[in-house]
Amino acid sequence: MSLFTRFRQAQDQAPTTTADGPLPDGPLPDGHSEDDPTAAEGDGETAGGDDGAGPAADGAAADGGAEAAGGEAADGEAAERPRSLVRRIAAQVTTALAVLLVLFALTVGNRPEQFTPGTLARIPVEALLGLLLLLALRPGARRVAAVLGGVTLGLLGLLKLVDVGFYAVLARQFDPVLDWVLLDDAISFLTDSFGRAGAVGAAIVAVLLVVAVLVLMTLAVLRLTHLVTRHSVAATRTLVVLGAAWLACAVLGVQIVPGVPVAARNTAGLAHARAHQVRDGLRSQQEFTRQAAVDAFRDVPGDRLLTGLRGKDVLLVFVESYGRSAVEDPAIAPPVNAALDAGTRRLAAAGFGSRSAFLTSPTAGSGSWLAHSTFLSGLWIDNQQRYRNIVTTDRLTLTGAFRRADWRTVGIMPGVTRAWPEGELYDYQKVYDSRQLGYHGPKFSWATMPDQFVLAAFERYEHGTPERAPLMAGITLVSSHAPWTPLPQFVEWDDLGDGSVFAPMASQGEPKSALWGDRRKVRAEYGRSIAYSLNSLVSYVERYGDDDTVVVFLGDHQPSPVVTGTGASRDVPITIVAHDPAVLGRISRWGWQDGLKPGRQAPVWRMDAFRDRFLTAFGPRTAS
């Protein structure tokens, strides 16, 4: 075929007019494009009309052929029309979903209460800056920027989701540097709550969610980038209008939903805050190192420590998740306060007095080890990095002070199920973990054994042994650990045996899936678990305590916001119980309240303040 022939064919096939006149130069009118199926069909009809038949085709046969061709074309158009409509609707829906996904990622906050439809009624400044960048870049760089922007936005969206989970469980945001250690605890909790299969399933879902968010967010940004490219003039006008609107709303403080400004910039603020989190963490660590180096009791000799407790058996007891809400929240407190009020009367009848107050814990919802180390070291340990640092030092802890002063120090740790090198910080001469307490009964979800059995084991292995030295025991009670079902019941002390008596109880109680689907039930079961722990402790002191028994018991942290609700304090109750009035006389200046239950006006100290005040009160000087 010659070059001239090809040119003629191209000229013949190129449509130069429409039903309304000549085709305009440049892009086709709205609704049509060079790839529009309807345009292709029109070209086909034109080519068919120039098939080369000429005037000789006039006649019946030609008429019939034309009618047949016209009928087939009409059928094709009729069949193509619904498919084209479906494609257009699908494209519009996909674009709308892409807009909503990006808008959701940019406007939603990182707290549970900020997940509301009203957060979408905002103009995110990040979207305006992104649109400006896309309009300014060349096509190749524009696509790269879209991919990077989609991945970044996906990561920020995932960070917000993780923050929501942390606020719901731990009442704080996620620390991307220090909180990875909590993954192990999360998997253990899921395993105890929903079984191994449930934990594995949750892990798989989490991984799939991460991948899906990153992929879908990137695809959404690419689609919107393509839209901006095709309609750059309209996109520019939209940018000008929305930019002016954002500026006006920011200046005037416009809010459609109370507390939610229309001029949004929370995602940029979140990214900025996380960018500085590492730097602030390093500064905090340097400050912590300086604080740890200052210790008024570091070089105090043993014969001048704890002189006001000579000859006493001192029990430091942590009650898991025993927070202020347990004694003040009307939906939780009735069984707890009943146990405390009855315990005050029972111990008074046995000759014991008690004083109570509150301490502010460095953590909430989880992280018991942070609270234990804060209480015993006298340092504020509110993150994992500080904890790692403190366990490698020779800091004098409260338990270490007792050992220096010639007490026998033991740790009763039913929650420890493997090697625990960090325990060296506390200077225990002997640690009884879950494998050394002689328990042969069932687990109760996370709790390896009931609290009553833990106390009985302490009595059997240490407190009840003849001709022993004065004891200082650090005891952790774990029955009040989430998920609070099933719960053990109190058993007569003589019937405890090896713990097999608890076997029937482990299959009772509400299923975890049903319990955690009803917040009212969760709160009620949490209150029952605290009451069980307190009743076990009171009964132990009542039965096995003597004139030389001193008990300091406290909560390590508040339970999760699922129980307390948002905005709860981090306060936990603390109580000192003693048979010897001189012991309580040493703390008379503290202003603590009588009884096992602290009232709303009871003093509140930071938890790290307790060590120094306690060592001072029970040292050679009696001043507080």
XYZ file of C-alpha atoms in Angstrom:
624
model
C 0.000 0.000 0.000
C 1.457 3.343 -1.034
C 1.947 6.296 1.303
C -0.590 8.269 -0.751
C -3.218 5.506 -0.330
C -2.684 5.419 3.469
C -3.074 9.208 3.598
C -6.359 9.021 1.645
C -7.734 6.329 3.946
C -6.840 8.338 7.023
C -8.551 11.378 5.528
C -11.645 9.357 4.645
C -11.915 7.807 8.127
C -11.298 11.004 10.083
C -14.669 12.602 10.925
C -14.669 16.308 10.354
C -18.252 17.117 11.207
C -20.944 16.175 13.616
C -24.684 16.517 13.492
C -24.210 19.962 14.971
C -21.424 21.090 12.606
C -17.639 20.863 12.426
C -15.769 19.281 15.330
C -13.998 21.871 17.448
C -10.250 21.890 17.862
C -8.819 20.486 21.099
C -10.556 18.168 23.586
C -13.990 16.768 22.826
C -17.018 18.251 24.558
C -17.918 17.052 28.091
C -19.246 13.539 28.098
C -17.037 12.420 25.173
C -13.392 11.608 24.823
C -11.117 10.240 22.185
C -11.607 6.805 23.740
C -15.406 7.155 24.098
C -17.132 3.947 22.873
C -19.918 5.978 21.275
C -17.400 7.878 19.175
C -15.920 4.593 17.987
C -19.353 3.353 16.989
C -19.961 6.549 14.944
C -16.655 6.043 13.141
C -17.720 2.539 12.260
C -20.934 3.742 10.708
C -19.067 6.324 8.590
C -16.613 3.723 7.362
C -19.499 1.451 6.427
C -21.113 4.219 4.392
C -17.905 4.652 2.319
C -17.560 0.971 1.533
C -17.017 1.554 -2.235
C -20.444 0.313 -3.503
C -21.191 3.654 -5.223
C -24.385 4.381 -7.114
C -24.604 0.775 -8.319
C -25.567 -0.177 -4.789
C -28.873 1.695 -5.105
C -31.643 -0.891 -5.223
C -33.490 -3.445 -3.209
C -30.445 -5.513 -2.203
C -28.565 -2.419 -1.071
C -31.601 -1.190 0.839
C -31.933 -4.515 2.579
C -28.254 -4.552 3.483
C -28.494 -1.044 4.866
C -31.519 -1.992 6.962
C -29.718 -5.052 8.319
C -26.603 -3.037 9.138
C -28.709 -0.334 10.721
C -30.540 -2.920 12.850
C -27.303 -4.495 14.090
C -25.885 -1.077 14.928
C -29.028 -0.162 16.820
C -28.885 -3.427 18.797
C -25.203 -2.817 19.595
C -25.917 0.688 20.794
C -28.819 -0.554 22.927
C -26.623 -3.232 24.508
C -23.701 -0.884 25.029
C -25.753 1.869 26.656
C -26.464 0.028 29.997
C -22.874 -1.207 30.203
C -21.572 2.292 29.672
C -23.959 3.629 32.321
C -22.852 0.978 34.811
C -19.197 1.821 34.157
C -19.835 5.521 34.676
C -21.718 4.896 37.929
C -19.003 2.517 39.146
C -16.334 5.095 38.317
C -18.223 7.824 40.173
C -18.785 5.590 43.208
C -15.108 4.600 43.258
C -14.061 8.238 43.105
C -16.477 9.144 45.895
C -15.092 6.311 48.068
C -11.549 7.497 47.371
C -12.498 11.021 48.462
C -14.146 9.699 51.649
C -11.184 7.465 52.494
C -8.672 10.290 52.142
C -10.966 12.732 53.939
C -11.497 10.260 56.780
C -7.760 9.690 57.184
C -7.079 13.437 57.247
C -9.905 14.632 59.488
C -10.520 11.898 62.051
C -8.750 12.208 65.397
C -6.744 9.615 67.305
C -9.095 9.222 70.288
C -12.176 6.976 70.473
C -14.538 9.894 71.124
C -13.323 11.618 67.917
C -14.645 8.826 65.671
C -17.886 10.620 64.777
C -19.496 11.609 61.446
C -19.108 15.251 62.412
C -15.346 15.022 61.952
C -15.884 14.704 58.182
C -17.524 18.145 58.007
C -14.133 19.819 57.897
C -11.584 21.210 55.444
C -8.201 19.532 56.039
C -5.283 21.835 55.309
C -3.201 18.780 54.358
C -5.543 18.099 51.414
C -5.133 21.663 50.168
C -1.348 21.463 50.380
C -1.389 18.103 48.616
C -3.569 19.469 45.830
C -1.255 22.446 45.411
C 1.739 20.125 45.155
C 0.076 17.927 42.516
C -0.811 20.917 40.378
C 2.750 22.237 40.550
C 4.588 18.996 39.700
C 5.378 17.542 36.307
C 3.524 14.336 35.305
C 6.320 11.893 36.214
C 7.065 13.506 39.566
C 3.314 13.836 40.208
C 2.820 10.058 40.148
C 5.783 9.444 42.463
C 4.465 12.082 44.863
C 1.015 10.467 44.773
C 2.417 7.042 45.701
C 4.573 8.442 48.513
C 1.683 10.560 49.738
C -0.670 7.564 49.731
C 1.751 5.417 51.726
C 2.433 8.234 54.194
C -1.256 8.939 54.634
C -1.880 5.225 55.124
C 0.785 5.041 57.831
C -0.640 8.083 59.604
C -4.101 6.529 59.389
C -2.794 3.313 60.937
C -1.067 5.317 63.656
C -4.393 6.964 64.481
C -6.105 3.569 64.662
C -3.411 2.260 67.008
C -3.744 5.404 69.129
C -7.478 4.813 69.392
C -6.800 1.306 70.670
C -4.224 2.553 73.171
C -6.541 5.267 74.477
C -9.340 2.694 74.806
C -7.173 0.249 76.771
C -4.273 2.220 78.291
C -5.668 5.770 78.380
C -2.676 7.121 76.410
C -1.347 7.285 72.878
C 0.981 4.761 71.278
C 4.716 5.343 71.527
C 6.212 4.120 68.239
C 9.650 3.809 69.837
C 8.958 2.150 73.191
C 5.662 0.287 72.955
C 6.585 -2.611 70.667
C 7.331 -4.672 73.772
C 3.595 -4.641 74.517
C 2.870 -6.827 71.480
C 3.833 -9.878 73.502
C 1.454 -8.902 76.297
C -1.327 -8.229 73.794
C -0.939 -11.683 72.252
C -0.919 -13.290 75.715
C -4.073 -11.397 76.656
C -5.844 -12.447 73.454
C -4.776 -16.047 73.988
C -6.090 -16.063 77.550
C -9.303 -14.330 76.530
C -10.180 -16.044 73.241
C -7.864 -19.030 72.952
C -4.858 -19.692 70.728
C -6.951 -19.787 67.561
C -8.569 -16.461 68.423
C -5.181 -14.843 69.055
C -3.756 -16.158 65.773
C -6.869 -15.013 63.923
C -6.600 -11.541 65.448
C -2.941 -11.323 64.435
C -3.767 -12.319 60.855
C -6.585 -9.784 60.686
C -4.241 -7.090 62.001
C -1.633 -7.826 59.324
C -4.274 -7.877 56.574
C -5.669 -4.586 57.864
C -2.245 -2.941 57.678
C -1.701 -4.127 54.109
C -5.237 -3.193 53.035
C -5.008 0.314 54.474
C -1.680 1.020 52.783
C -2.790 -0.373 49.397
C -6.255 1.201 49.377
C -4.969 4.588 50.525
C -2.307 4.615 47.811
C -4.842 3.642 45.130
C -7.242 6.311 46.393
C -4.591 9.039 46.165
C -3.578 7.881 42.669
C -7.185 7.998 41.482
C -7.684 11.509 42.832
C -4.382 12.563 41.267
C -5.622 11.344 37.877
C -8.834 13.302 38.400
C -6.903 16.473 39.225
C -4.731 16.009 36.134
C -7.729 15.671 33.796
C -9.507 18.676 35.296
C -6.629 20.921 36.273
C -8.561 24.164 35.687
C -11.450 23.071 37.894
C -8.998 21.739 40.486
C -7.212 25.089 40.595
C -10.463 26.956 41.111
C -11.489 24.491 43.840
C -8.138 24.977 45.568
C -8.584 28.765 45.603
C -12.121 28.571 46.962
C -11.381 25.947 49.645
C -8.153 27.699 50.636
C -10.024 30.934 51.208
C -12.726 29.073 53.117
C -10.155 27.305 55.315
C -8.415 30.585 56.126
C -11.705 32.288 56.997
C -12.822 29.373 59.195
C -9.450 29.282 60.950
C -9.559 33.012 61.708
C -13.185 32.938 62.865
C -12.941 29.617 64.670
C -15.947 28.174 62.844
C -17.327 24.896 64.230
C -20.225 22.939 62.772
C -19.861 20.288 65.467
C -19.014 21.692 68.933
C -15.326 21.258 69.677
C -14.493 20.271 66.090
C -13.073 23.202 64.049
C -13.926 23.233 60.350
C -10.360 24.360 59.533
C -8.712 21.002 60.283
C -4.998 20.455 60.704
C -4.908 17.565 63.176
C -3.044 15.156 60.884
C -0.203 17.629 60.341
C -0.150 18.220 64.085
C -0.001 14.486 64.745
C 2.889 14.027 62.313
C 4.727 16.981 63.848
C 4.226 15.655 67.381
C 5.497 12.195 66.485
C 8.498 13.661 64.700
C 9.490 15.356 67.944
C 8.591 12.413 70.175
C 11.964 10.731 69.836
C 13.825 13.935 70.606
C 11.640 14.622 73.634
C 12.114 11.036 74.756
C 15.875 11.463 74.678
C 15.640 14.646 76.717
C 13.333 12.913 79.187
C 15.796 10.051 79.465
C 18.636 12.425 80.248
C 16.517 14.061 82.929
C 15.629 10.640 84.351
C 19.318 9.695 84.530
C 20.031 12.853 86.523
C 17.138 12.124 88.899
C 18.212 8.526 89.423
C 21.678 9.675 90.448
C 20.213 11.597 93.389
C 19.256 9.321 96.308
C 19.241 10.472 99.914
C 19.139 6.849 101.142
C 21.823 5.356 98.878
C 24.537 5.178 101.564
C 22.411 4.899 104.703
C 23.655 1.893 106.716
C 21.268 -0.940 107.449
C 21.111 -0.293 111.185
C 19.646 3.146 110.498
C 16.990 1.951 108.049
C 13.427 1.044 109.019
C 14.123 1.144 112.760
C 10.435 1.749 113.469
C 9.528 -1.659 112.027
C 12.113 -3.849 113.748
C 10.757 -7.331 114.429
C 7.727 -6.852 112.174
C 6.644 -8.970 109.215
C 5.909 -6.479 106.446
C 3.790 -7.469 103.452
C 3.767 -5.160 100.411
C 0.760 -6.361 98.407
C -0.164 -5.151 94.907
C -3.784 -5.717 93.892
C -4.042 -5.869 90.106
C -6.102 -3.035 88.511
C -7.390 -1.797 91.894
C -8.076 1.819 90.951
C -9.922 4.766 92.389
C -12.919 3.999 90.190
C -13.382 0.763 92.123
C -14.319 2.715 95.262
C -16.062 5.738 93.697
C -17.862 4.713 90.498
C -21.491 3.851 91.389
C -21.606 1.163 88.680
C -18.574 -0.627 90.150
C -18.165 0.324 93.792
C -21.007 -1.488 95.680
C -19.320 -4.914 96.045
C -15.890 -3.306 96.528
C -17.042 -0.905 99.232
C -18.993 -3.677 100.927
C -15.786 -5.734 101.080
C -13.796 -2.764 102.417
C -16.371 -1.780 105.030
C -16.787 -5.354 106.235
C -13.005 -5.819 106.179
C -12.491 -2.728 108.350
C -14.895 -4.119 110.952
C -13.437 -7.634 110.857
C -9.844 -6.464 111.202
C -10.759 -4.043 113.983
C -12.357 -6.945 115.824
C -9.068 -8.830 115.429
C -7.124 -5.881 116.868
C -5.888 -4.298 113.620
C -6.035 -0.619 112.749
C -5.803 0.842 109.232
C -5.197 4.105 107.390
C -5.890 4.835 103.706
C -5.188 7.391 100.981
C -4.484 7.547 97.215
C -1.381 7.366 95.045
C -1.188 8.530 91.426
C 0.127 5.723 89.240
C 2.402 6.351 86.232
C 0.264 4.049 84.098
C -3.331 2.973 83.479
C -4.986 -0.066 81.926
C -1.751 -2.077 81.838
C 1.949 -1.815 82.595
C 1.899 -3.102 86.174
C 5.705 -3.361 86.143
C 5.939 0.394 85.636
C 3.867 1.002 88.754
C 5.743 -1.598 90.833
C 9.130 -0.146 89.936
C 7.903 3.406 90.557
C 6.517 2.517 94.000
C 9.590 0.596 95.101
C 12.351 2.759 93.570
C 11.007 6.229 94.295
C 11.464 7.252 90.641
C 8.747 8.135 88.122
C 8.901 5.272 85.605
C 6.191 5.886 83.038
C 7.660 4.236 79.932
C 9.526 1.123 78.917
C 12.822 2.867 78.288
C 12.956 4.175 81.855
C 12.079 0.717 83.123
C 14.874 -0.878 81.112
C 17.314 1.654 82.482
C 16.307 1.338 86.121
C 16.549 -2.468 86.205
C 20.218 -2.258 85.219
C 21.139 0.105 88.069
C 21.942 -0.426 91.752
C 19.124 1.889 92.867
C 18.066 1.243 96.474
C 14.488 0.030 96.310
C 12.120 -0.264 99.239
C 12.542 -4.030 99.210
C 16.314 -3.599 98.991
C 16.209 -1.339 102.054
C 14.521 -4.119 104.035
C 17.194 -6.586 102.967
C 19.963 -4.160 103.916
C 18.310 -3.861 107.326
C 18.434 -7.675 107.770
C 14.886 -8.685 106.858
C 14.410 -11.865 104.833
C 13.006 -10.614 101.529
C 10.839 -12.824 99.311
C 8.769 -12.194 96.200
C 5.491 -14.033 95.578
C 4.888 -13.587 91.847
C 2.098 -15.740 90.384
C 2.062 -13.615 87.222
C 5.675 -14.501 86.371
C 5.693 -17.536 84.088
C 9.288 -17.505 82.790
C 12.748 -16.196 83.623
C 12.602 -12.778 85.295
C 16.047 -11.165 85.328
C 14.489 -7.751 85.998
C 13.609 -8.999 89.477
C 17.204 -8.402 90.570
C 16.279 -4.728 90.942
C 14.147 -5.600 93.968
C 16.851 -7.520 95.819
C 14.655 -10.471 96.815
C 16.500 -13.354 98.441
C 13.907 -15.766 97.114
C 11.333 -15.422 94.302
C 8.363 -17.785 94.025
C 6.931 -17.572 90.530
C 3.900 -19.376 89.118
C 5.883 -22.611 88.775
C 7.035 -22.714 92.404
C 3.843 -22.135 94.385
C 2.573 -25.723 94.201
C -0.626 -24.965 92.320
C -2.266 -27.815 90.366
C -5.632 -26.261 89.635
C -6.918 -24.519 86.486
C -6.027 -21.071 85.168
C -8.644 -18.346 85.397
C -8.050 -16.579 82.057
C -4.906 -14.475 82.508
C -4.567 -15.314 86.212
C -2.433 -18.393 86.730
C -4.084 -19.132 90.091
C -6.592 -17.575 92.527
C -5.362 -14.959 94.986
C -6.448 -17.002 97.979
C -4.154 -19.826 96.920
C -1.263 -17.364 96.440
C -1.634 -16.163 100.020
C -1.943 -19.732 101.304
C 1.274 -20.679 99.470
C 3.069 -17.732 101.076
C 1.879 -18.935 104.453
C 2.996 -22.517 103.756
C 6.447 -21.726 102.311
C 7.470 -18.654 104.325
C 5.224 -16.990 106.878
C 4.137 -20.192 108.607
C 7.590 -21.719 108.972
C 9.043 -21.958 112.501
C 12.073 -20.064 113.820
C 12.373 -17.710 110.898
C 13.714 -14.178 110.646
C 11.336 -11.210 110.190
C 9.908 -11.226 106.664
C 9.451 -8.598 104.019
C 7.293 -10.070 101.250
C 6.360 -8.477 97.951
C 3.116 -10.173 96.890
C 1.214 -9.670 93.657
C -2.469 -10.625 93.504
C -3.654 -11.245 89.943
C -7.267 -12.486 90.085
C -8.504 -8.981 89.254
C -6.618 -8.919 85.943
C -8.720 -8.534 82.785
C -10.783 -10.166 81.271
C -12.492 -10.798 84.669
C -14.210 -14.017 83.690
C -14.360 -16.652 85.017
C -13.744 -15.670 88.637
C -12.814 -18.000 91.505
C -14.882 -18.207 94.635
C -13.705 -18.124 98.221
C -12.898 -21.540 99.701
C -12.299 -22.466 103.319
C -8.572 -22.222 103.982
C -8.290 -25.814 105.153
C -9.889 -27.060 101.899
C -7.485 -25.389 99.459
C -5.113 -28.346 99.075
C -3.155 -28.160 95.814
C -5.765 -25.977 94.136
C -7.730 -28.759 92.450
C -10.789 -27.595 94.382
C -11.029 -24.642 91.969
C -11.485 -26.862 88.879
C -15.291 -26.630 88.633
C -15.177 -22.827 88.939
C -12.992 -22.371 85.851
C -15.817 -23.518 83.569
C -18.399 -21.225 85.143
C -19.100 -17.557 84.544
C -20.122 -15.618 81.473
C -18.349 -16.414 78.180
C -15.767 -13.760 77.358
C -17.376 -12.928 74.023
C -20.705 -12.231 75.730
C -19.151 -10.327 78.621
C -17.049 -8.009 76.469
C -20.000 -7.259 74.263
C -21.753 -5.546 77.187
C -19.875 -2.749 78.960
C -22.284 -2.856 81.887
C -21.414 -6.499 82.522
C -17.688 -5.853 82.149
C -17.826 -3.152 84.818
C -19.831 -5.363 87.172
C -17.431 -8.303 86.787
C -14.439 -6.042 87.329
C -15.971 -4.877 90.631
C -16.585 -8.483 91.673
C -12.971 -9.410 90.926
C -11.623 -6.597 93.111
C -14.003 -7.600 95.905
C -12.717 -11.191 95.678
C -9.077 -10.076 95.959
C -9.792 -7.788 98.910
C -11.860 -10.435 100.714
C -9.037 -12.960 100.270
C -6.466 -10.539 101.705
C -8.629 -9.496 104.658
C -9.415 -13.115 105.464
C -5.703 -13.992 105.330
C -4.743 -11.215 107.766
C -7.664 -12.103 110.004
C -6.604 -15.782 110.112
C -2.805 -15.666 109.983
C -1.898 -12.154 111.116
C -0.424 -11.515 114.558
C 0.889 -8.709 116.722
C 3.889 -8.245 114.431
C 2.028 -8.169 111.115
C 2.094 -5.017 108.985
C 0.399 -4.986 105.580
C 0.718 -2.276 102.939
C -1.667 -2.984 100.074
C -2.395 -0.845 97.026
C -3.543 -0.921 93.446
C -0.974 -0.813 90.681
C -3.136 1.126 88.197
C -6.673 1.888 87.127
C -8.377 -0.605 84.788
C -8.793 0.237 81.116
C -11.161 3.015 79.957
C -13.576 0.260 78.922
C -14.286 0.121 82.660
C -13.541 3.629 83.908
C -14.695 5.630 80.883
C -12.585 8.400 79.373
C -11.027 11.079 81.533
C -10.640 8.975 84.695
C -7.779 9.815 87.043
C -4.780 7.548 87.497
C -5.237 7.371 91.256
C -5.146 4.071 93.120
C -6.059 3.351 96.763
C -3.351 2.514 99.286
C -3.843 1.207 102.829
C -1.557 0.389 105.755
C -2.810 -2.226 108.237
C -1.028 -2.898 111.539
C -1.768 -4.571 114.856
C 0.755 -2.448 116.772
C -0.648 1.097 117.284
C 2.895 2.482 117.272
C 3.197 1.633 113.566
C 0.199 3.777 112.631
C 1.418 6.412 115.064
C 4.511 6.832 112.887
C 2.324 8.019 109.979
C -0.108 10.148 111.971
C 1.161 13.330 110.286
C 0.351 11.985 106.845
C -3.323 12.833 107.254
C -4.500 9.471 105.939
C -8.071 8.435 106.722
C -9.169 5.679 109.105
C -10.282 2.347 107.662
C -9.600 0.356 104.514
C -11.510 2.696 102.209
C -10.125 6.134 101.366
C -12.768 8.842 100.992
C -12.936 11.474 98.274
C -11.016 13.957 100.431
C -8.181 11.575 101.261
C -4.651 12.803 100.456
C -3.238 12.044 96.991
C 0.507 11.554 96.471
C 2.458 10.669 93.373
C 3.456 7.024 93.584
C 7.163 7.810 93.356
C 6.922 9.867 96.567
C 6.034 6.880 98.745
C 9.488 5.282 99.129
C 11.179 8.317 100.672
C 8.226 9.179 102.911
C 7.987 5.608 104.157
C 11.727 5.298 104.838
C 11.688 8.651 106.591
C 8.648 7.869 108.741
C 10.034 4.529 109.893
C 13.675 5.613 110.189
C 15.431 6.923 113.297
C 13.493 10.189 112.998
C 9.714 10.140 113.256
C 9.114 13.330 111.269
C 7.115 12.868 108.064
